[in-house]
Tab-separated table of C-alpha atoms in Angstrom:
chain	number	residue	atom	x	y	z
A	1	MET	CA	-15.849	-1.513	56.452
A	2	SER	CA	-17.919	-1.036	53.329
A	3	PHE	CA	-19.478	2.142	52.080
A	4	ARG	CA	-22.495	2.337	49.838
A	5	VAL	CA	-22.204	5.271	47.502
A	6	VAL	CA	-25.537	6.815	46.502
A	7	ARG	CA	-25.583	8.393	43.063
A	8	THR	CA	-26.089	12.132	43.141
A	9	SER	CA	-29.097	13.184	41.094
A	10	LYS	CA	-31.490	16.107	41.108
A	11	PHE	CA	-34.307	13.765	40.090
A	12	ARG	CA	-34.107	11.040	42.726
A	13	HIS	CA	-37.268	12.328	44.386
A	14	VAL	CA	-39.362	13.108	41.347
A	15	TYR	CA	-42.946	11.978	41.827
A	16	GLY	CA	-46.202	12.073	39.908
A	17	THR	CA	-49.510	13.636	40.874
A	18	ALA	CA	-52.830	12.996	39.142
A	19	LEU	CA	-55.261	15.886	38.915
A	20	LYS	CA	-58.748	15.571	40.334
A	21	ARG	CA	-61.506	14.323	38.073
A	22	GLU	CA	-63.135	17.751	37.733
A	23	HIS	CA	-59.920	19.023	36.130
A	24	CYS	CA	-59.849	16.235	33.535
A	25	TYR	CA	-61.691	15.504	30.284
A	26	ASP	CA	-64.493	12.970	30.123
A	27	ASN	CA	-66.796	11.375	27.514
A	28	ILE	CA	-64.231	11.335	24.671
A	29	ARG	CA	-64.766	8.638	22.032
A	30	VAL	CA	-61.153	7.589	21.543
A	31	SER	CA	-60.241	5.965	18.226
A	32	LYS	CA	-60.383	2.175	18.167
A	33	SER	CA	-57.766	1.903	15.431
A	34	SER	CA	-55.141	-0.798	15.918
A	35	TRP	CA	-52.405	1.468	14.546
A	36	ASP	CA	-49.517	1.968	16.981
A	37	SER	CA	-49.940	5.669	17.671
A	38	THR	CA	-50.214	7.828	20.775
A	39	PHE	CA	-53.623	9.139	19.504
A	40	CYS	CA	-52.910	12.373	21.361
A	41	ALA	CA	-50.983	15.614	20.806
A	42	VAL	CA	-50.724	18.547	23.182
A	43	ASN	CA	-49.209	22.040	23.213
A	44	PRO	CA	-49.556	25.048	25.550
A	45	LYS	CA	-52.887	26.045	23.943
A	46	PHE	CA	-54.733	22.882	22.937
A	47	LEU	CA	-55.200	19.185	23.489
A	48	ALA	CA	-55.935	17.112	20.355
A	49	ILE	CA	-57.221	13.520	20.501
A	50	ILE	CA	-58.042	11.171	17.614
A	51	VAL	CA	-61.638	10.012	17.997
A	52	GLU	CA	-64.097	7.621	16.401
A	53	SER	CA	-66.108	9.267	13.664
A	54	ALA	CA	-68.757	7.984	11.275
A	55	GLY	CA	-68.204	8.582	7.574
A	56	GLY	CA	-64.500	9.357	7.752
A	57	GLY	CA	-61.747	10.304	10.172
A	58	ALA	CA	-61.684	13.082	12.747
A	59	PHE	CA	-59.983	14.383	15.852
A	60	ILE	CA	-61.145	16.672	18.600
A	61	VAL	CA	-59.332	19.859	19.671
A	62	LEU	CA	-59.948	21.104	23.214
A	63	PRO	CA	-58.623	24.271	24.882
A	64	HIS	CA	-56.997	23.624	28.239
A	65	ASN	CA	-59.733	25.525	30.057
A	66	LYS	CA	-62.446	23.333	28.499
A	67	VAL	CA	-62.441	20.484	31.021
A	68	GLY	CA	-65.110	18.185	32.372
A	69	ARG	CA	-67.636	16.165	30.403
A	70	ILE	CA	-67.423	16.832	26.663
A	71	PRO	CA	-70.796	16.945	24.851
A	72	ALA	CA	-71.400	14.194	22.309
A	73	ASP	CA	-71.994	16.810	19.580
A	74	TYR	CA	-68.803	18.772	20.280
A	75	PRO	CA	-67.300	20.128	16.998
A	76	LEU	CA	-64.584	18.008	15.399
A	77	VAL	CA	-61.830	18.489	12.852
A	78	GLY	CA	-63.218	16.056	10.309
A	79	GLY	CA	-62.077	16.507	6.723
A	80	HIS	CA	-60.500	13.082	6.180
A	81	LYS	CA	-62.292	10.302	4.288
A	82	GLY	CA	-60.606	7.573	6.352
A	83	PRO	CA	-59.626	7.137	10.018
A	84	VAL	CA	-56.966	9.531	11.289
A	85	LEU	CA	-53.804	7.676	12.341
A	86	ASP	CA	-51.440	10.380	13.609
A	87	ILE	CA	-51.507	14.074	14.553
A	88	ALA	CA	-48.757	16.547	15.472
A	89	TRP	CA	-48.777	20.201	16.540
A	90	CYS	CA	-46.352	22.567	14.824
A	91	PRO	CA	-43.572	23.471	17.309
A	92	HIS	CA	-43.380	27.030	15.933
A	93	ASN	CA	-47.083	27.849	15.801
A	94	ASP	CA	-49.458	26.586	18.471
A	95	ASN	CA	-52.469	27.061	16.168
A	96	VAL	CA	-51.286	24.749	13.382
A	97	ILE	CA	-51.687	20.961	13.448
A	98	ALA	CA	-50.993	18.264	10.845
A	99	SER	CA	-52.872	14.983	10.484
A	100	GLY	CA	-52.259	11.773	8.513
A	101	SER	CA	-55.002	9.330	7.597
A	102	GLU	CA	-55.903	6.065	5.924
A	103	ASP	CA	-57.183	8.103	2.969
A	104	CYS	CA	-53.504	8.652	1.966
A	105	VAL	CA	-53.799	12.431	2.491
A	106	VAL	CA	-51.905	14.683	4.896
A	107	LYS	CA	-53.825	17.786	5.936
A	108	VAL	CA	-52.622	20.885	7.755
A	109	TRP	CA	-55.207	22.758	9.825
A	110	GLN	CA	-55.456	26.204	11.405
A	111	ILE	CA	-57.192	26.264	14.800
A	112	PRO	CA	-58.528	29.615	16.083
A	113	ASP	CA	-57.234	30.805	19.446
A	114	GLY	CA	-60.461	30.031	21.285
A	115	GLY	CA	-60.908	26.625	19.659
A	116	ILE	CA	-63.424	25.656	16.988
A	117	SER	CA	-67.128	26.444	17.310
A	118	ARG	CA	-68.335	24.157	14.515
A	119	THR	CA	-66.993	21.120	12.716
A	120	LEU	CA	-63.957	22.039	10.624
A	121	THR	CA	-63.722	20.324	7.230
A	122	GLU	CA	-61.543	22.680	5.151
A	123	PRO	CA	-57.777	22.409	5.822
A	124	VAL	CA	-55.271	25.104	5.012
A	125	VAL	CA	-53.421	22.772	2.649
A	126	ASP	CA	-53.569	19.156	1.433
A	127	LEU	CA	-50.315	17.272	0.876
A	128	LEU	CA	-50.798	14.574	-1.756
A	129	TYR	CA	-48.181	11.971	-2.636
A	130	HIS	CA	-48.581	8.770	-0.627
A	131	GLN	CA	-50.355	5.843	-2.280
A	132	ARG	CA	-51.259	4.075	0.958
A	133	ARG	CA	-52.277	5.149	4.453
A	134	VAL	CA	-50.172	7.785	6.201
A	135	GLY	CA	-49.336	6.700	9.753
A	136	LEU	CA	-46.627	9.171	10.766
A	137	VAL	CA	-46.389	12.981	10.730
A	138	LEU	CA	-43.432	14.791	12.311
A	139	TRP	CA	-42.447	18.478	12.275
A	140	HIS	CA	-38.852	19.657	11.974
A	141	PRO	CA	-37.522	20.960	15.315
A	142	THR	CA	-35.807	24.108	13.996
A	143	ALA	CA	-36.839	24.802	10.362
A	144	GLN	CA	-40.113	26.597	9.795
A	145	ASN	CA	-42.886	24.834	7.830
A	146	VAL	CA	-40.882	21.612	7.278
A	147	LEU	CA	-42.990	18.486	7.812
A	148	LEU	CA	-42.063	14.793	7.479
A	149	THR	CA	-44.653	12.175	6.555
A	150	ALA	CA	-44.352	8.399	6.216
A	151	GLY	CA	-46.884	5.931	4.861
A	152	SER	CA	-47.549	2.240	4.425
A	153	ASP	CA	-46.181	2.624	0.882
A	154	ASN	CA	-42.721	2.582	2.573
A	155	GLN	CA	-42.070	6.142	1.409
A	156	VAL	CA	-40.856	9.065	3.523
A	157	VAL	CA	-41.557	12.570	2.228
A	158	ILE	CA	-40.330	15.919	3.555
A	159	TRP	CA	-42.575	18.889	2.676
A	160	ASN	CA	-42.447	22.642	2.683
A	161	VAL	CA	-45.914	23.170	4.112
A	162	GLY	CA	-45.825	26.896	3.363
A	163	THR	CA	-45.880	26.242	-0.376
A	164	GLY	CA	-47.278	22.708	-0.473
A	165	GLU	CA	-44.129	21.487	-2.254
A	166	MET	CA	-42.309	18.200	-1.724
A	167	LEU	CA	-38.711	18.954	-0.753
A	168	VAL	CA	-37.219	15.465	-0.428
A	169	HIS	CA	-38.418	11.961	-1.261
A	170	ILE	CA	-36.712	9.184	0.730
A	171	ASP	CA	-37.065	5.676	-0.691
A	172	CYS	CA	-34.715	3.464	1.304
A	173	HIS	CA	-37.110	1.426	3.442
A	174	PRO	CA	-38.193	-2.034	2.253
A	175	ASP	CA	-41.175	-2.087	4.617
A	176	ILE	CA	-43.409	0.094	6.802
A	177	VAL	CA	-41.685	2.858	8.787
A	178	TYR	CA	-42.564	2.531	12.472
A	179	SER	CA	-41.027	5.739	13.820
A	180	ALA	CA	-38.903	8.723	12.883
A	181	CYS	CA	-36.975	11.271	14.931
A	182	TRP	CA	-34.861	14.332	14.128
A	183	ASN	CA	-31.626	14.987	15.976
A	184	TRP	CA	-31.196	18.131	18.096
A	185	ASP	CA	-30.517	20.533	15.201
A	186	GLY	CA	-32.491	18.652	12.553
A	187	SER	CA	-29.489	17.751	10.398
A	188	GLN	CA	-30.046	13.979	10.627
A	189	LEU	CA	-33.035	11.668	10.620
A	190	LEU	CA	-33.418	8.419	12.563
A	191	THR	CA	-36.007	5.821	11.525
A	192	THR	CA	-37.085	2.324	12.550
A	193	CYS	CA	-38.674	-0.066	10.083
A	194	LYS	CA	-40.650	-3.308	10.023
A	195	ASP	CA	-37.525	-5.051	8.673
A	196	LYS	CA	-36.193	-4.717	12.298
A	197	LYS	CA	-33.524	-2.194	11.280
A	198	MET	CA	-32.834	1.366	12.348
A	199	ARG	CA	-31.326	3.842	9.916
A	200	ILE	CA	-29.527	7.166	10.205
A	201	ILE	CA	-30.414	9.152	7.082
A	202	ASP	CA	-29.268	12.425	5.565
A	203	PRO	CA	-32.674	14.128	5.247
A	204	ARG	CA	-31.605	16.467	2.442
A	205	THR	CA	-30.357	13.735	0.108
A	206	GLY	CA	-32.166	10.633	1.372
A	207	GLU	CA	-28.896	8.680	1.617
A	208	VAL	CA	-28.479	6.171	4.449
A	209	ASP	CA	-25.409	7.007	6.541
A	210	GLU	CA	-25.680	3.964	8.836
A	211	GLU	CA	-28.051	1.103	9.535
A	212	ALA	CA	-28.156	-1.720	12.063
A	213	MET	CA	-30.466	-4.239	13.696
A	214	CYS	CA	-32.650	-2.411	16.222
A	215	HIS	CA	-34.373	-5.224	18.162
A	216	GLU	CA	-34.807	-8.850	17.137
A	217	GLY	CA	-38.535	-9.024	17.890
A	218	SER	CA	-41.086	-8.724	15.106
A	219	LYS	CA	-43.259	-6.157	16.915
A	220	ALA	CA	-42.890	-2.421	16.458
A	221	SER	CA	-39.685	-0.774	17.651
A	222	ARG	CA	-39.048	2.919	18.236
A	223	ALA	CA	-35.939	5.062	18.433
A	224	LEU	CA	-35.197	8.657	19.360
A	225	TYR	CA	-32.206	10.952	19.283
A	226	LEU	CA	-30.991	12.313	22.615
A	227	LYS	CA	-29.652	15.845	22.905
A	228	SER	CA	-26.150	14.453	23.420
A	229	GLY	CA	-26.288	12.616	20.081
A	230	LEU	CA	-26.830	9.157	21.558
A	231	ILE	CA	-29.765	7.004	20.475
A	232	PHE	CA	-32.371	5.443	22.765
A	233	THR	CA	-34.508	2.585	21.429
A	234	THR	CA	-37.403	0.440	22.615
A	235	GLY	CA	-38.534	-2.865	21.142
A	236	PHE	CA	-38.889	-6.587	21.690
A	237	SER	CA	-36.508	-9.510	21.982
A	238	ARG	CA	-36.810	-12.703	19.962
A	239	VAL	CA	-38.969	-14.218	22.726
A	240	SER	CA	-41.224	-11.086	22.904
A	241	GLU	CA	-39.681	-9.539	26.007
A	242	ARG	CA	-39.757	-5.746	26.015
A	243	GLN	CA	-36.334	-4.107	25.871
A	244	TYR	CA	-34.673	-0.719	25.779
A	245	SER	CA	-31.161	0.090	24.621
A	246	LEU	CA	-28.704	2.969	24.379
A	247	ARG	CA	-26.428	3.268	21.348
A	248	ALA	CA	-23.880	5.597	19.820
A	249	PRO	CA	-23.894	6.636	16.136
A	250	GLY	CA	-21.059	4.925	14.317
A	251	HIS	CA	-21.450	1.836	16.491
A	252	LEU	CA	-25.150	1.030	16.177
A	253	GLU	CA	-24.524	-2.721	15.994
A	254	GLU	CA	-22.978	-2.683	19.483
A	255	PRO	CA	-25.409	-1.269	22.090
A	256	ILE	CA	-23.892	0.508	25.053
A	257	ILE	CA	-26.549	-1.231	27.161
A	258	MET	CA	-29.463	-3.538	26.379
A	259	VAL	CA	-31.962	-4.106	29.202
A	260	GLU	CA	-34.954	-6.461	29.301
A	261	LEU	CA	-37.867	-4.734	30.988
A	262	ASP	CA	-40.823	-7.133	31.176
A	263	THR	CA	-42.910	-9.548	29.112
A	264	SER	CA	-45.881	-7.351	28.252
A	265	ASN	CA	-46.942	-7.186	24.599
A	266	GLY	CA	-47.823	-3.474	24.432
A	267	VAL	CA	-45.622	-1.242	22.267
A	268	MET	CA	-43.575	1.194	24.367
A	269	PHE	CA	-43.528	4.874	23.405
A	270	PRO	CA	-40.372	6.654	24.629
A	271	LEU	CA	-41.000	10.334	25.415
A	272	TYR	CA	-37.909	12.477	25.929
A	273	ASP	CA	-37.266	15.715	27.826
A	274	PRO	CA	-33.976	17.173	26.510
A	275	ASP	CA	-33.789	19.783	29.286
A	276	THR	CA	-33.614	17.278	32.142
A	277	ASN	CA	-32.366	14.294	30.086
A	278	LEU	CA	-35.246	12.181	31.342
A	279	VAL	CA	-36.899	9.446	29.255
A	280	TYR	CA	-40.456	8.359	30.046
A	281	LEU	CA	-41.586	4.908	28.885
A	282	CYS	CA	-45.325	4.694	28.294
A	283	GLY	CA	-46.581	1.346	27.064
A	284	LYS	CA	-49.806	0.984	25.125
A	285	GLY	CA	-52.189	-0.869	27.420
A	286	ASP	CA	-49.960	-0.346	30.474
A	287	SER	CA	-51.160	1.161	33.719
A	288	VAL	CA	-47.757	2.624	34.668
A	289	ILE	CA	-45.327	5.261	33.411
A	290	ARG	CA	-41.647	4.553	34.044
A	291	TYR	CA	-39.048	7.281	33.925
A	292	PHE	CA	-35.267	7.081	33.608
A	293	GLU	CA	-32.378	9.511	33.709
A	294	ILE	CA	-29.670	9.347	31.026
A	295	THR	CA	-26.153	10.217	32.258
A	296	SER	CA	-22.548	9.627	31.265
A	297	GLU	CA	-22.003	7.301	34.232
A	298	PRO	CA	-22.555	3.533	34.096
A	299	PRO	CA	-25.098	2.052	33.716
A	300	PHE	CA	-25.957	5.254	31.765
A	301	VAL	CA	-29.741	4.707	31.966
A	302	HIS	CA	-30.776	5.075	35.605
A	303	TYR	CA	-34.211	4.012	36.780
A	304	ILE	CA	-35.895	6.822	38.754
A	305	ASN	CA	-39.431	5.822	39.604
A	306	THR	CA	-42.748	4.440	38.350
A	307	PHE	CA	-46.050	6.266	38.327
A	308	PRO	CA	-48.927	3.760	38.736
A	309	THR	CA	-52.517	4.313	37.630
A	310	PRO	CA	-55.639	2.213	38.292
A	311	ASP	CA	-56.513	1.683	34.611
A	312	ALA	CA	-54.757	1.011	31.307
A	313	GLN	CA	-53.811	3.811	28.961
A	314	ARG	CA	-54.995	3.972	25.359
A	315	GLY	CA	-52.827	6.903	24.338
A	316	ILE	CA	-50.624	9.619	25.793
A	317	GLY	CA	-49.413	13.127	24.989
A	318	MET	CA	-46.524	15.123	26.446
A	319	MET	CA	-46.743	18.865	27.002
A	320	PRO	CA	-43.776	20.939	25.723
A	321	LYS	CA	-41.742	22.385	28.559
A	322	ARG	CA	-42.865	25.955	27.822
A	323	GLY	CA	-46.409	24.853	28.708
A	324	CYS	CA	-45.499	23.622	32.199
A	325	ASP	CA	-46.380	25.511	35.376
A	326	VAL	CA	-43.084	26.632	36.883
A	327	THR	CA	-44.815	28.055	39.960
A	328	SER	CA	-45.730	24.527	41.124
A	329	CYS	CA	-42.331	22.936	40.338
A	330	GLU	CA	-43.811	21.109	37.355
A	331	ILE	CA	-41.151	19.744	34.975
A	332	SER	CA	-43.382	17.560	32.771
A	333	ARG	CA	-47.080	17.108	32.127
A	334	PHE	CA	-48.693	14.117	30.468
A	335	TYR	CA	-52.208	13.593	29.204
A	336	ARG	CA	-53.250	9.949	29.490
A	337	ILE	CA	-56.221	8.616	27.521
A	338	ASN	CA	-58.040	5.694	29.092
A	339	ASN	CA	-60.180	3.169	27.275
A	340	SER	CA	-63.211	4.633	29.020
A	341	GLY	CA	-62.788	7.940	27.187
A	342	PHE	CA	-61.278	9.686	30.203
A	343	CYS	CA	-58.258	11.977	29.718
A	344	GLN	CA	-56.172	12.595	32.800
A	345	SER	CA	-53.225	14.899	33.495
A	346	GLU	CA	-50.157	13.914	35.519
A	347	LEU	CA	-47.394	16.167	36.818
A	348	PHE	CA	-43.742	15.319	37.515
A	349	GLN	CA	-42.091	17.870	39.786
A	350	GLU	CA	-38.541	19.085	40.459
A	351	ASP	CA	-36.950	22.464	41.074
A	352	LEU	CA	-34.912	22.625	37.875
A	353	TYR	CA	-35.676	24.704	34.777
A	354	PRO	CA	-32.893	25.139	32.245
A	355	ASP	CA	-33.627	27.143	29.112
A	356	THR	CA	-35.901	25.156	26.834
A	357	ALA	CA	-36.850	25.205	23.168
A	358	GLY	CA	-39.278	28.026	22.369
A	359	ASP	CA	-41.827	28.447	19.589
A	360	THR	CA	-39.564	30.494	17.294
A	361	SER	CA	-38.023	28.707	14.332
A	362	ALA	CA	-34.269	29.009	13.828
A	363	LEU	CA	-34.358	28.490	10.045
A	364	SER	CA	-36.717	28.781	7.139
A	365	ALA	CA	-37.467	25.783	4.959
A	366	GLU	CA	-35.346	27.248	2.153
A	367	GLU	CA	-32.356	27.835	4.442
A	368	TRP	CA	-32.581	24.267	5.729
A	369	MET	CA	-32.674	22.841	2.197
A	370	GLU	CA	-29.596	24.935	1.340
A	371	GLY	CA	-27.671	22.965	3.967
A	372	LYS	CA	-27.809	25.293	6.958
A	373	ASN	CA	-28.201	23.805	10.437
A	374	ALA	CA	-29.139	25.546	13.656
A	375	GLU	CA	-30.015	24.455	17.148
A	376	PRO	CA	-33.447	25.339	18.569
A	377	ILE	CA	-33.865	28.867	19.896
A	378	LEU	CA	-34.036	28.554	23.679
A	379	VAL	CA	-36.191	30.600	26.055
A	380	SER	CA	-36.122	31.067	29.806
A	381	LEU	CA	-38.835	29.747	32.115
A	382	ARG	CA	-37.797	31.849	35.093
A	383	ASP	CA	-41.149	33.676	35.316
A	384	GLY	CA	-43.109	31.256	33.192
A	385	TYR	CA	-43.317	31.485	29.424
A	386	THR	CA	-45.986	33.359	27.502
A	387	SER	CA	-45.816	33.420	23.739
A	388	THR	CA	-46.224	36.836	22.101
A	389	LYS	CA	-46.241	35.486	18.569
A	390	LYS	CA	-49.145	36.028	16.240
A	391	SER	CA	-50.834	33.049	14.639
A	392	ASP	CA	-49.281	33.544	11.202
A	393	LEU	CA	-46.517	31.530	9.571
A	394	LYS	CA	-44.129	33.288	7.221
A	395	VAL	CA	-41.442	31.930	4.955
A	396	ALA	CA	-39.091	33.450	2.430
A	397	VAL	CA	-40.583	34.448	-0.924
A	398	THR	CA	-40.748	31.447	-3.252
A	399	LYS	CA	-41.958	30.822	-6.768
A	400	LYS	CA	-45.205	29.469	-5.349
A	401	PRO	CA	-47.313	31.474	-2.900
A	402	ASN	CA	-47.155	30.508	0.748
A	403	VAL	CA	-50.579	29.071	1.477
A	404	LEU	CA	-50.033	29.587	5.206
A	405	ASP	CA	-49.685	33.360	4.737
A	406	LYS	CA	-52.974	33.942	2.838
A	407	LEU	CA	-55.346	36.400	4.400
A	408	SER	CA	-58.888	35.298	5.000
A	409	LYS	CA	-60.469	38.571	3.861
A	410	HIS	CA	-61.865	37.041	0.629
A	411	SER	CA	-63.824	34.336	2.444
A	412	SER	CA	-64.413	35.748	5.904
A	413	SER	CA	-68.011	36.806	5.193
A	414	ALA	CA	-68.887	33.306	3.941
A	415	THR	CA	-67.039	31.232	6.546
A	416	ASN	CA	-66.655	33.202	9.750
A	417	HIS	CA	-69.417	35.840	9.271
A	418	ARG	CA	-67.088	38.529	10.495
A	419	SER	CA	-64.993	41.295	9.015
A	420	VAL	CA	-61.259	40.756	8.745
A	421	ASP	CA	-58.829	43.622	8.816
A	422	GLU	CA	-56.118	43.663	6.140
A	423	SER	CA	-53.463	43.151	8.831
A	424	ASP	CA	-55.127	39.924	9.983
A	425	THR	CA	-52.909	36.973	9.111
A	426	SER	CA	-55.360	34.236	10.030
A	427	LEU	CA	-54.675	30.926	8.398
A	428	ALA	CA	-58.327	30.189	7.622
A	429	PRO	CA	-58.785	28.704	4.139
A	430	VAL	CA	-59.544	31.375	1.567
A	431	ALA	CA	-61.608	31.207	-1.583
A	432	PRO	CA	-59.567	31.409	-4.795
A	433	PRO	CA	-59.443	34.972	-6.179
A	434	PRO	CA	-61.272	35.718	-9.455
A	435	VAL	CA	-59.198	34.890	-12.515
A	436	SER	CA	-57.985	37.957	-14.437
A	437	LEU	CA	-56.065	37.854	-17.713
A	438	SER	CA	-53.730	40.507	-19.037
A	439	ASP	CA	-54.082	42.135	-22.461
A	440	ASP	CA	-51.096	40.153	-23.734
A	441	ILE	CA	-52.773	36.847	-22.856
A	442	ILE	CA	-56.005	37.952	-24.543
A	443	LYS	CA	-54.075	38.894	-27.695
A	444	GLU	CA	-52.356	35.521	-27.617
A	445	PHE	CA	-55.745	33.800	-27.403
A	446	ARG	CA	-56.984	35.802	-30.396
A	447	GLU	CA	-53.922	34.878	-32.435
A	448	GLU	CA	-54.334	31.185	-31.606
A	449	ILE	CA	-58.007	31.332	-32.624
A	450	ARG	CA	-57.090	33.007	-35.918
A	451	LYS	CA	-54.470	30.351	-36.705
A	452	LEU	CA	-56.869	27.505	-35.920
A	453	LYS	CA	-59.556	28.970	-38.157
A	454	ALA	CA	-57.081	29.452	-41.015
A	455	MET	CA	-56.001	25.820	-40.667
A	456	ILE	CA	-59.630	24.637	-40.745
A	457	VAL	CA	-60.324	26.637	-43.921
A	458	LYS	CA	-57.179	25.281	-45.576
A	459	HIS	CA	-58.165	21.675	-44.850
A	460	GLU	CA	-61.723	22.367	-46.053
A	461	ASN	CA	-60.426	23.703	-49.377
A	462	ARG	CA	-58.189	20.682	-49.809
A	463	ILE	CA	-61.060	18.279	-49.122
A	464	ARG	CA	-63.295	20.026	-51.690
A	465	ALA	CA	-60.544	19.907	-54.305
A	466	LEU	CA	-59.969	16.203	-53.744
A	467	GLU	CA	-63.687	15.495	-53.995
A	468	ALA	CA	-63.946	17.381	-57.305
A	469	LYS	CA	-60.905	15.563	-58.699
A	470	GLN	CA	-62.424	12.200	-57.689
A	471	VAL	CA	-65.681	13.006	-59.495
A	472	THR	CA	-63.747	13.911	-62.685
A	473	ALA	CA	-61.698	10.724	-62.530
A	474	ASP	CA	-64.864	8.615	-62.251
A	475	GLY	CA	-66.195	10.087	-65.556
A	476	GLY	CA	-69.036	11.949	-64.022
A	477	ALA	CA	-70.482	15.208	-65.231
A	478	ALA	CA	-68.169	18.140	-65.399
A	479	VAL	CA	-68.225	20.086	-62.241
A	480	ASP	CA	-66.661	23.266	-61.143
A	481	ALA	CA	-63.410	22.158	-59.550
A	482	THR	CA	-62.816	25.511	-58.005
A	483	PRO	CA	-63.402	25.081	-54.306
A	484	THR	CA	-65.533	27.599	-52.579
A	485	VAL	CA	-64.286	29.121	-49.421
A	486	PRO	CA	-66.949	28.959	-46.763
A	487	ALA	CA	-67.657	32.096	-44.888
A	488	PRO	CA	-66.119	31.982	-41.455
A	489	VAL	CA	-68.584	31.189	-38.742
A	490	SER	CA	-68.625	33.939	-36.202
A	491	ALA	CA	-68.866	32.264	-32.815
A	492	PRO	CA	-68.275	34.394	-29.728
A	493	VAL	CA	-65.383	33.228	-27.540
A	494	THR	CA	-65.726	34.039	-23.876
A	495	VAL	CA	-62.455	35.166	-22.336
A	496	PRO	CA	-62.258	36.526	-18.796
A	497	SER	CA	-61.073	40.102	-18.711
A	498	ASN	CA	-59.729	42.391	-16.048
A	499	ASN	CA	-63.201	43.888	-15.667
A	500	ALA	CA	-65.971	42.539	-13.471
A	501	GLY	CA	-67.619	40.436	-16.220
A	502	PRO	CA	-66.423	38.403	-19.229
A	503	GLU	CA	-66.235	39.917	-22.731
A	504	ASP	CA	-67.138	38.331	-26.046
A	505	LEU	CA	-64.280	38.397	-28.502
A	506	ALA	CA	-65.273	38.169	-32.170
A	507	PRO	CA	-62.790	36.106	-34.191
A	508	ASP	CA	-60.643	37.871	-36.769
A	509	GLU	CA	-61.551	37.520	-40.425
A	510	VAL	CA	-59.488	35.020	-42.400
């Protein structure tokens, strides 16, 4: 007598539900770029989608209550000079988003709570280093204001966004970086590259701890760290069959499992939920979403179900767990972008809500660079999660001012046409304050001017003496060889002072 043992799982009956059309977004001009990106980023406040834009690159930011048909003239975030390739919301501030573009610039934007009312062209900060297009932006999971960028120049840069400084430059990739992922506490970095290799990197030093062949196919591969420390990858075989694998650090060359999925040519984006240990595979151009559960039991990656849709997906975004509706047993929410410009939401339900990562950073950028590691700060979803944080970002005092902590009181009348209280920590771009110079600097300027004038007079006297000597040597008429000292020309020098207007400083007499 044989017995068939059914694996015990809390997610065997997970299913997907598509919202009705009136609860979705319509008439969105999705980007037609061929770059392998999800083109979509979502958090509990906003949905951001990369769109087609004339004269540069742009993306649209929509509040979750702004559904239905989007007007063609809806305001955009459009400060890039080239198409936008990737966007990412800050995990510790739902009003801050970073974007990378073909114009080689990374911009960080502040979005007001109610969304934007007119096209936004002034970012909070520009991050300039890459020499070719920037196709990847990724925030650190636990350290505040730490952002990773990667470009087609094969360079990976880690920034302190609060000061606009480059923290680490990683130059170990011989070709384009396809994907990057932090581990659970942000102490290690995992990348995949066009040379078909995956690398585990120390993000503070840029040294490669381990590298191995990811997938043998020439198309883009992706890899992500699981909460347990294992690594999940997607890619293509040598004959262009789509695959996924599970590996352990220290033994990357020997996959725990390697499974061939199908023969489609769309790049698969693995999206991971660390609370439930579920991985969702969303292929570009696919009309299905597959989801798997990762366990410690063979075969380790267990197929759960497939959510079919009637049309192909152009991009996809995954809502953080703190943005899910616990009252309807929602464990994940995805926003699918169709080629028709239609954005649809799907729900995956199950009665299980462990504590999840909140929007509070565990470390500052300076603490992380000093070598400290910390796991994400977890929050409970028992009664739903509502953030009480303000929209400001603060870091420890550094030599350079934190551009994300500037008040907008100097430019509020010109940009927002509203008064801003001194306690307002809005991240709107501010106009540079008027330059004021101290008395010591003014004295130093005067001393430099005096020295320059003395040097000019000295050279003038020498020239006159040489001219007189030359005339005498040529047998010309006797001339007075005593050089005359020209009177100093009094030219006013404008130096900004501490007062409202500039003052004219007369040069000292020589």
